[in-house]
Amino acid sequence: MNMRVQRSLTLKSMVVFFMITLLSLALFLAIQFSYLVEQRKQDYLGQLSNAVVQIQKPLTDSLLSSDLNDVKRLLVSLKTSGIMGNAIVTVDDATVMNLSFATPKPIPKWASYLVGMPVEMTVPLYAYGNVVLQAKPQGYLTLQVDPNRVYRFVLNTLALMTTTYLLLVLIIAIGMTWCVSRMIVRPLRKMAVQLHSNNEVKQLVVSDYHHDDELGLLAKGYNRQRK
């Protein structure tokens, strides 16, 4: 008698293992992705901070002398860092100069919200020799990282991690399903085929591997009932 099941335990177990593994690795993926993005943001801010140190004093002197051409020249020199997006100089809450070094491109709102764009830092500009905490700065310099660069990094990282972990989920699910099928589904299927055969089954036989587990207990119980 040929017996076919409508939904095999192998398929069910594979779906369950796939979902559990997918959820577990999705949580790990989110944590890892957040860490990588935050680390890259800190790297960008570190590069900007190193660039600002070189022009901070000359920029303050230019503001004191109201030399806007020199201010612009100093800000343009920051472009060599390669990650500069915008440079904004403010004095008494008024924008003195706003330079854009990157071509504006539309960025989805979810990316801006997810990453926290714009990635920026604000540096106070103190007069030379006057850096006490109570002193009022001459102005502020706000530097923003090129949002296009940050967005590309987010997309590339997200695509790479998603592809890698989905492949890992599939491999783990297939491996676990194969183990379950080998250890549980096949012996159960063998018992089911024996019990649904036309011949009278006087005794169920299981391998030595299952003599002390639930399958062995099931076979012993059936054999005891037969006796």
mmCIF file of C-alpha atoms in Angstrom:
data_model
loop_
_atom_site.group_PDB
_atom_site.id
_atom_site.type_symbol
_atom_site.label_atom_id
_atom_site.label_comp_id
_atom_site.label_asym_id
_atom_site.label_seq_id
_atom_site.Cartn_x
_atom_site.Cartn_y
_atom_site.Cartn_z
ATOM 1 C CA MET A 1 0.000 0.000 0.000
ATOM 2 C CA ASN A 2 1.546 3.270 -1.087
ATOM 3 C CA MET A 3 1.087 6.059 1.408
ATOM 4 C CA ARG A 4 1.660 9.734 0.723
ATOM 5 C CA VAL A 5 1.303 12.556 3.221
ATOM 6 C CA GLN A 6 -0.203 15.880 2.288
ATOM 7 C CA ARG A 7 2.409 17.931 4.096
ATOM 8 C CA SER A 8 5.649 16.258 4.989
ATOM 9 C CA LEU A 9 7.357 16.861 8.331
ATOM 10 C CA THR A 10 10.493 17.643 6.372
ATOM 11 C CA LEU A 11 8.826 20.594 4.661
ATOM 12 C CA LYS A 12 7.198 21.764 7.885
ATOM 13 C CA SER A 13 10.428 21.581 9.846
ATOM 14 C CA MET A 14 12.305 23.396 7.090
ATOM 15 C CA VAL A 15 9.781 26.253 7.119
ATOM 16 C CA VAL A 16 9.902 26.505 10.922
ATOM 17 C CA PHE A 17 13.706 26.428 11.054
ATOM 18 C CA PHE A 18 13.927 28.943 8.241
ATOM 19 C CA MET A 19 11.619 31.403 10.014
ATOM 20 C CA ILE A 20 13.357 31.036 13.380
ATOM 21 C CA THR A 21 16.791 31.421 11.823
ATOM 22 C CA LEU A 22 15.611 34.341 9.709
ATOM 23 C CA LEU A 23 14.246 36.217 12.725
ATOM 24 C CA SER A 24 17.331 35.517 14.826
ATOM 25 C CA LEU A 25 19.773 36.626 12.166
ATOM 26 C CA ALA A 26 17.594 39.617 11.270
ATOM 27 C CA LEU A 27 18.047 40.872 14.832
ATOM 28 C CA PHE A 28 21.785 40.291 14.616
ATOM 29 C CA LEU A 29 21.819 41.986 11.203
ATOM 30 C CA ALA A 30 20.117 45.083 12.597
ATOM 31 C CA ILE A 31 22.589 45.336 15.477
ATOM 32 C CA GLN A 32 25.598 44.801 13.222
ATOM 33 C CA PHE A 33 24.312 47.270 10.646
ATOM 34 C CA SER A 34 23.749 49.961 13.281
ATOM 35 C CA TYR A 35 27.252 49.430 14.617
ATOM 36 C CA LEU A 36 28.875 49.679 11.173
ATOM 37 C CA VAL A 37 26.955 52.830 10.252
ATOM 38 C CA GLU A 38 27.767 54.502 13.564
ATOM 39 C CA GLN A 39 31.419 53.527 13.221
ATOM 40 C CA ARG A 40 31.578 55.004 9.728
ATOM 41 C CA LYS A 41 29.924 58.217 10.947
ATOM 42 C CA GLN A 42 32.535 58.531 13.676
ATOM 43 C CA ASP A 43 35.279 58.008 11.076
ATOM 44 C CA TYR A 44 33.847 60.810 8.940
ATOM 45 C CA LEU A 45 33.604 63.154 11.917
ATOM 46 C CA GLY A 46 37.159 62.289 12.891
ATOM 47 C CA GLN A 47 38.391 63.264 9.427
ATOM 48 C CA LEU A 48 36.494 66.538 9.605
ATOM 49 C CA SER A 49 37.885 67.245 13.058
ATOM 50 C CA ASN A 50 41.451 66.743 11.820
ATOM 51 C CA ALA A 51 40.826 69.080 8.901
ATOM 52 C CA VAL A 52 39.283 71.782 11.095
ATOM 53 C CA VAL A 53 42.301 71.917 13.402
ATOM 54 C CA GLN A 54 44.435 73.303 10.579
ATOM 55 C CA ILE A 55 42.133 76.199 9.684
ATOM 56 C CA GLN A 56 40.441 76.975 12.989
ATOM 57 C CA LYS A 57 42.792 79.792 14.025
ATOM 58 C CA PRO A 58 43.198 81.385 10.547
ATOM 59 C CA LEU A 59 39.422 81.233 10.084
ATOM 60 C CA THR A 60 38.858 83.014 13.391
ATOM 61 C CA ASP A 61 41.365 85.704 12.434
ATOM 62 C CA SER A 62 39.622 86.171 9.088
ATOM 63 C CA LEU A 63 36.282 86.612 10.828
ATOM 64 C CA LEU A 64 37.775 89.186 13.188
ATOM 65 C CA SER A 65 39.121 91.166 10.235
ATOM 66 C CA SER A 66 35.872 90.646 8.253
ATOM 67 C CA ASP A 67 37.843 89.179 5.344
ATOM 68 C CA LEU A 68 35.173 87.026 3.716
ATOM 69 C CA ASN A 69 37.365 86.164 0.748
ATOM 70 C CA ASP A 70 39.906 84.599 3.066
ATOM 71 C CA VAL A 71 37.092 82.821 4.919
ATOM 72 C CA LYS A 72 35.907 81.331 1.651
ATOM 73 C CA ARG A 73 39.436 80.330 0.680
ATOM 74 C CA LEU A 74 39.931 78.505 3.978
ATOM 75 C CA LEU A 75 36.613 76.704 3.667
ATOM 76 C CA VAL A 76 37.363 75.648 0.095
ATOM 77 C CA SER A 77 40.627 74.128 1.304
ATOM 78 C CA LEU A 78 38.530 71.637 3.337
ATOM 79 C CA LYS A 79 37.244 70.167 0.073
ATOM 80 C CA THR A 80 40.452 68.161 -0.251
ATOM 81 C CA SER A 81 39.192 65.823 2.482
ATOM 82 C CA GLY A 82 36.857 64.305 -0.115
ATOM 83 C CA ILE A 83 33.915 63.877 2.246
ATOM 84 C CA MET A 84 32.813 67.483 2.633
ATOM 85 C CA GLY A 85 29.194 68.289 1.894
ATOM 86 C CA ASN A 86 28.485 71.726 3.315
ATOM 87 C CA ALA A 87 30.448 74.292 5.300
ATOM 88 C CA ILE A 88 28.475 76.920 7.207
ATOM 89 C CA VAL A 89 29.883 79.827 9.169
ATOM 90 C CA THR A 90 27.551 81.619 11.579
ATOM 91 C CA VAL A 91 28.117 84.701 13.720
ATOM 92 C CA ASP A 92 25.517 85.734 16.301
ATOM 93 C CA ASP A 93 22.995 83.236 14.855
ATOM 94 C CA ALA A 94 23.385 84.780 11.411
ATOM 95 C CA THR A 95 24.790 82.815 8.477
ATOM 96 C CA VAL A 96 27.887 84.543 7.178
ATOM 97 C CA MET A 97 28.805 81.954 4.542
ATOM 98 C CA ASN A 98 27.290 78.717 3.313
ATOM 99 C CA LEU A 99 29.307 76.680 0.810
ATOM 100 C CA SER A 100 28.113 73.455 -0.773
ATOM 101 C CA PHE A 101 30.743 71.036 -2.087
ATOM 102 C CA ALA A 102 28.464 68.171 -3.135
ATOM 103 C CA THR A 103 25.910 67.874 -5.924
ATOM 104 C CA PRO A 104 22.509 67.651 -4.242
ATOM 105 C CA LYS A 105 20.691 64.410 -4.988
ATOM 106 C CA PRO A 106 17.371 63.138 -3.646
ATOM 107 C CA ILE A 107 17.808 60.866 -0.649
ATOM 108 C CA PRO A 108 14.876 58.797 0.686
ATOM 109 C CA LYS A 109 13.452 59.874 4.004
ATOM 110 C CA TRP A 110 13.904 56.406 5.470
ATOM 111 C CA ALA A 111 17.657 56.622 4.863
ATOM 112 C CA SER A 112 17.884 60.050 6.487
ATOM 113 C CA TYR A 113 15.897 58.820 9.474
ATOM 114 C CA LEU A 114 17.782 55.534 9.734
ATOM 115 C CA VAL A 115 21.265 57.030 9.592
ATOM 116 C CA GLY A 116 20.552 60.388 11.194
ATOM 117 C CA MET A 117 21.548 62.655 8.344
ATOM 118 C CA PRO A 118 22.998 65.144 7.964
ATOM 119 C CA VAL A 119 26.144 63.904 9.662
ATOM 120 C CA GLU A 120 27.639 67.118 10.961
ATOM 121 C CA MET A 121 29.830 68.698 13.580
ATOM 122 C CA THR A 122 29.884 72.257 14.955
ATOM 123 C CA VAL A 123 33.102 73.872 16.122
ATOM 124 C CA PRO A 124 33.227 77.144 18.082
ATOM 125 C CA LEU A 125 35.663 79.747 16.811
ATOM 126 C CA TYR A 126 37.479 81.546 19.631
ATOM 127 C CA ALA A 127 39.730 84.548 19.291
ATOM 128 C CA TYR A 128 43.416 83.688 19.501
ATOM 129 C CA GLY A 129 44.519 83.290 23.107
ATOM 130 C CA ASN A 130 40.967 83.486 24.460
ATOM 131 C CA VAL A 131 39.753 79.942 25.003
ATOM 132 C CA VAL A 132 38.446 80.096 28.566
ATOM 133 C CA LEU A 133 35.105 78.467 29.175
ATOM 134 C CA GLN A 134 33.363 81.763 29.925
ATOM 135 C CA ALA A 135 34.530 83.399 26.688
ATOM 136 C CA LYS A 136 32.026 83.882 23.919
ATOM 137 C CA PRO A 137 33.143 82.431 20.576
ATOM 138 C CA GLN A 138 33.486 84.731 17.593
ATOM 139 C CA GLY A 139 31.316 82.367 15.599
ATOM 140 C CA TYR A 140 30.638 78.767 14.778
ATOM 141 C CA LEU A 141 31.760 76.526 11.948
ATOM 142 C CA THR A 142 29.377 73.724 10.987
ATOM 143 C CA LEU A 143 30.674 71.007 8.685
ATOM 144 C CA GLN A 144 28.407 68.422 7.090
ATOM 145 C CA VAL A 145 29.491 65.186 5.479
ATOM 146 C CA ASP A 146 28.436 64.623 1.883
ATOM 147 C CA PRO A 147 25.025 62.912 2.279
ATOM 148 C CA ASN A 148 25.447 61.116 -1.053
ATOM 149 C CA ARG A 149 28.562 59.386 0.252
ATOM 150 C CA VAL A 150 26.807 58.328 3.449
ATOM 151 C CA TYR A 151 23.788 57.092 1.505
ATOM 152 C CA ARG A 152 25.929 55.004 -0.844
ATOM 153 C CA PHE A 153 27.712 53.450 2.120
ATOM 154 C CA VAL A 154 24.377 52.587 3.725
ATOM 155 C CA LEU A 155 23.032 50.981 0.542
ATOM 156 C CA ASN A 156 26.192 48.976 -0.152
ATOM 157 C CA THR A 157 26.478 47.772 3.437
ATOM 158 C CA LEU A 158 22.811 46.873 3.654
ATOM 159 C CA ALA A 159 22.867 44.980 0.345
ATOM 160 C CA LEU A 160 26.017 43.053 1.239
ATOM 161 C CA MET A 161 24.842 42.111 4.732
ATOM 162 C CA THR A 162 21.349 41.160 3.577
ATOM 163 C CA THR A 163 22.662 38.901 0.816
ATOM 164 C CA THR A 164 25.223 37.282 3.111
ATOM 165 C CA TYR A 165 22.842 36.605 5.954
ATOM 166 C CA LEU A 166 19.998 35.366 3.747
ATOM 167 C CA LEU A 167 22.419 32.886 2.242
ATOM 168 C CA LEU A 168 23.552 31.928 5.741
ATOM 169 C CA VAL A 169 19.933 31.493 6.851
ATOM 170 C CA LEU A 170 19.244 29.208 3.907
ATOM 171 C CA ILE A 171 22.326 27.086 4.591
ATOM 172 C CA ILE A 172 21.507 26.744 8.298
ATOM 173 C CA ALA A 173 17.858 25.931 7.595
ATOM 174 C CA ILE A 174 18.779 23.257 5.044
ATOM 175 C CA GLY A 175 21.379 21.761 7.393
ATOM 176 C CA MET A 176 19.037 21.636 10.378
ATOM 177 C CA THR A 177 16.203 20.273 8.247
ATOM 178 C CA TRP A 178 18.453 17.518 6.921
ATOM 179 C CA CYS A 179 19.436 16.547 10.463
ATOM 180 C CA VAL A 180 15.811 16.481 11.642
ATOM 181 C CA SER A 181 14.754 14.528 8.596
ATOM 182 C CA ARG A 182 17.561 12.036 9.090
ATOM 183 C CA MET A 183 16.979 11.557 12.812
ATOM 184 C CA ILE A 184 13.198 11.845 13.184
ATOM 185 C CA VAL A 185 11.216 12.042 9.963
ATOM 186 C CA ARG A 186 12.670 8.970 8.254
ATOM 187 C CA PRO A 187 12.183 6.595 11.211
ATOM 188 C CA LEU A 188 8.642 7.896 11.722
ATOM 189 C CA ARG A 189 7.885 7.487 8.038
ATOM 190 C CA LYS A 190 9.201 3.940 8.133
ATOM 191 C CA MET A 191 6.911 3.127 11.081
ATOM 192 C CA ALA A 192 3.943 4.777 9.339
ATOM 193 C CA VAL A 193 4.541 2.764 6.174
ATOM 194 C CA GLN A 194 4.708 -0.474 8.171
ATOM 195 C CA LEU A 195 1.509 0.290 10.079
ATOM 196 C CA HIS A 196 -0.409 1.225 6.915
ATOM 197 C CA SER A 197 0.715 -1.808 4.946
ATOM 198 C CA ASN A 198 -1.639 -4.646 4.141
ATOM 199 C CA ASN A 199 0.444 -7.078 6.171
ATOM 200 C CA GLU A 200 -0.158 -7.368 9.874
ATOM 201 C CA VAL A 201 2.677 -5.753 11.824
ATOM 202 C CA LYS A 202 3.504 -7.826 14.872
ATOM 203 C CA GLN A 203 6.532 -5.831 15.948
ATOM 204 C CA LEU A 204 8.011 -2.426 15.219
ATOM 205 C CA VAL A 205 11.760 -2.379 14.903
ATOM 206 C CA VAL A 206 13.908 0.736 15.335
ATOM 207 C CA SER A 207 17.630 1.168 14.989
ATOM 208 C CA ASP A 208 19.948 1.037 17.969
ATOM 209 C CA TYR A 209 20.351 4.794 17.716
ATOM 210 C CA HIS A 210 16.706 5.282 18.745
ATOM 211 C CA HIS A 211 16.415 2.527 21.349
ATOM 212 C CA ASP A 212 16.523 5.002 24.276
ATOM 213 C CA ASP A 213 14.581 7.979 22.903
ATOM 214 C CA GLU A 214 10.934 8.781 22.119
ATOM 215 C CA LEU A 215 10.910 6.721 18.927
ATOM 216 C CA GLY A 216 12.234 3.723 20.794
ATOM 217 C CA LEU A 217 9.614 4.259 23.509
ATOM 218 C CA LEU A 218 6.893 4.405 20.836
ATOM 219 C CA ALA A 219 8.058 1.115 19.280
ATOM 220 C CA LYS A 220 8.301 -0.597 22.684
ATOM 221 C CA GLY A 221 4.805 0.600 23.622
ATOM 222 C CA TYR A 222 3.334 -0.710 20.374
ATOM 223 C CA ASN A 223 5.106 -4.053 20.720
ATOM 224 C CA ARG A 224 3.887 -4.363 24.310
ATOM 225 C CA GLN A 225 0.289 -3.692 23.230
ATOM 226 C CA ARG A 226 0.584 -6.323 20.523
ATOM 227 C CA LYS A 227 1.725 -8.891 23.061
#
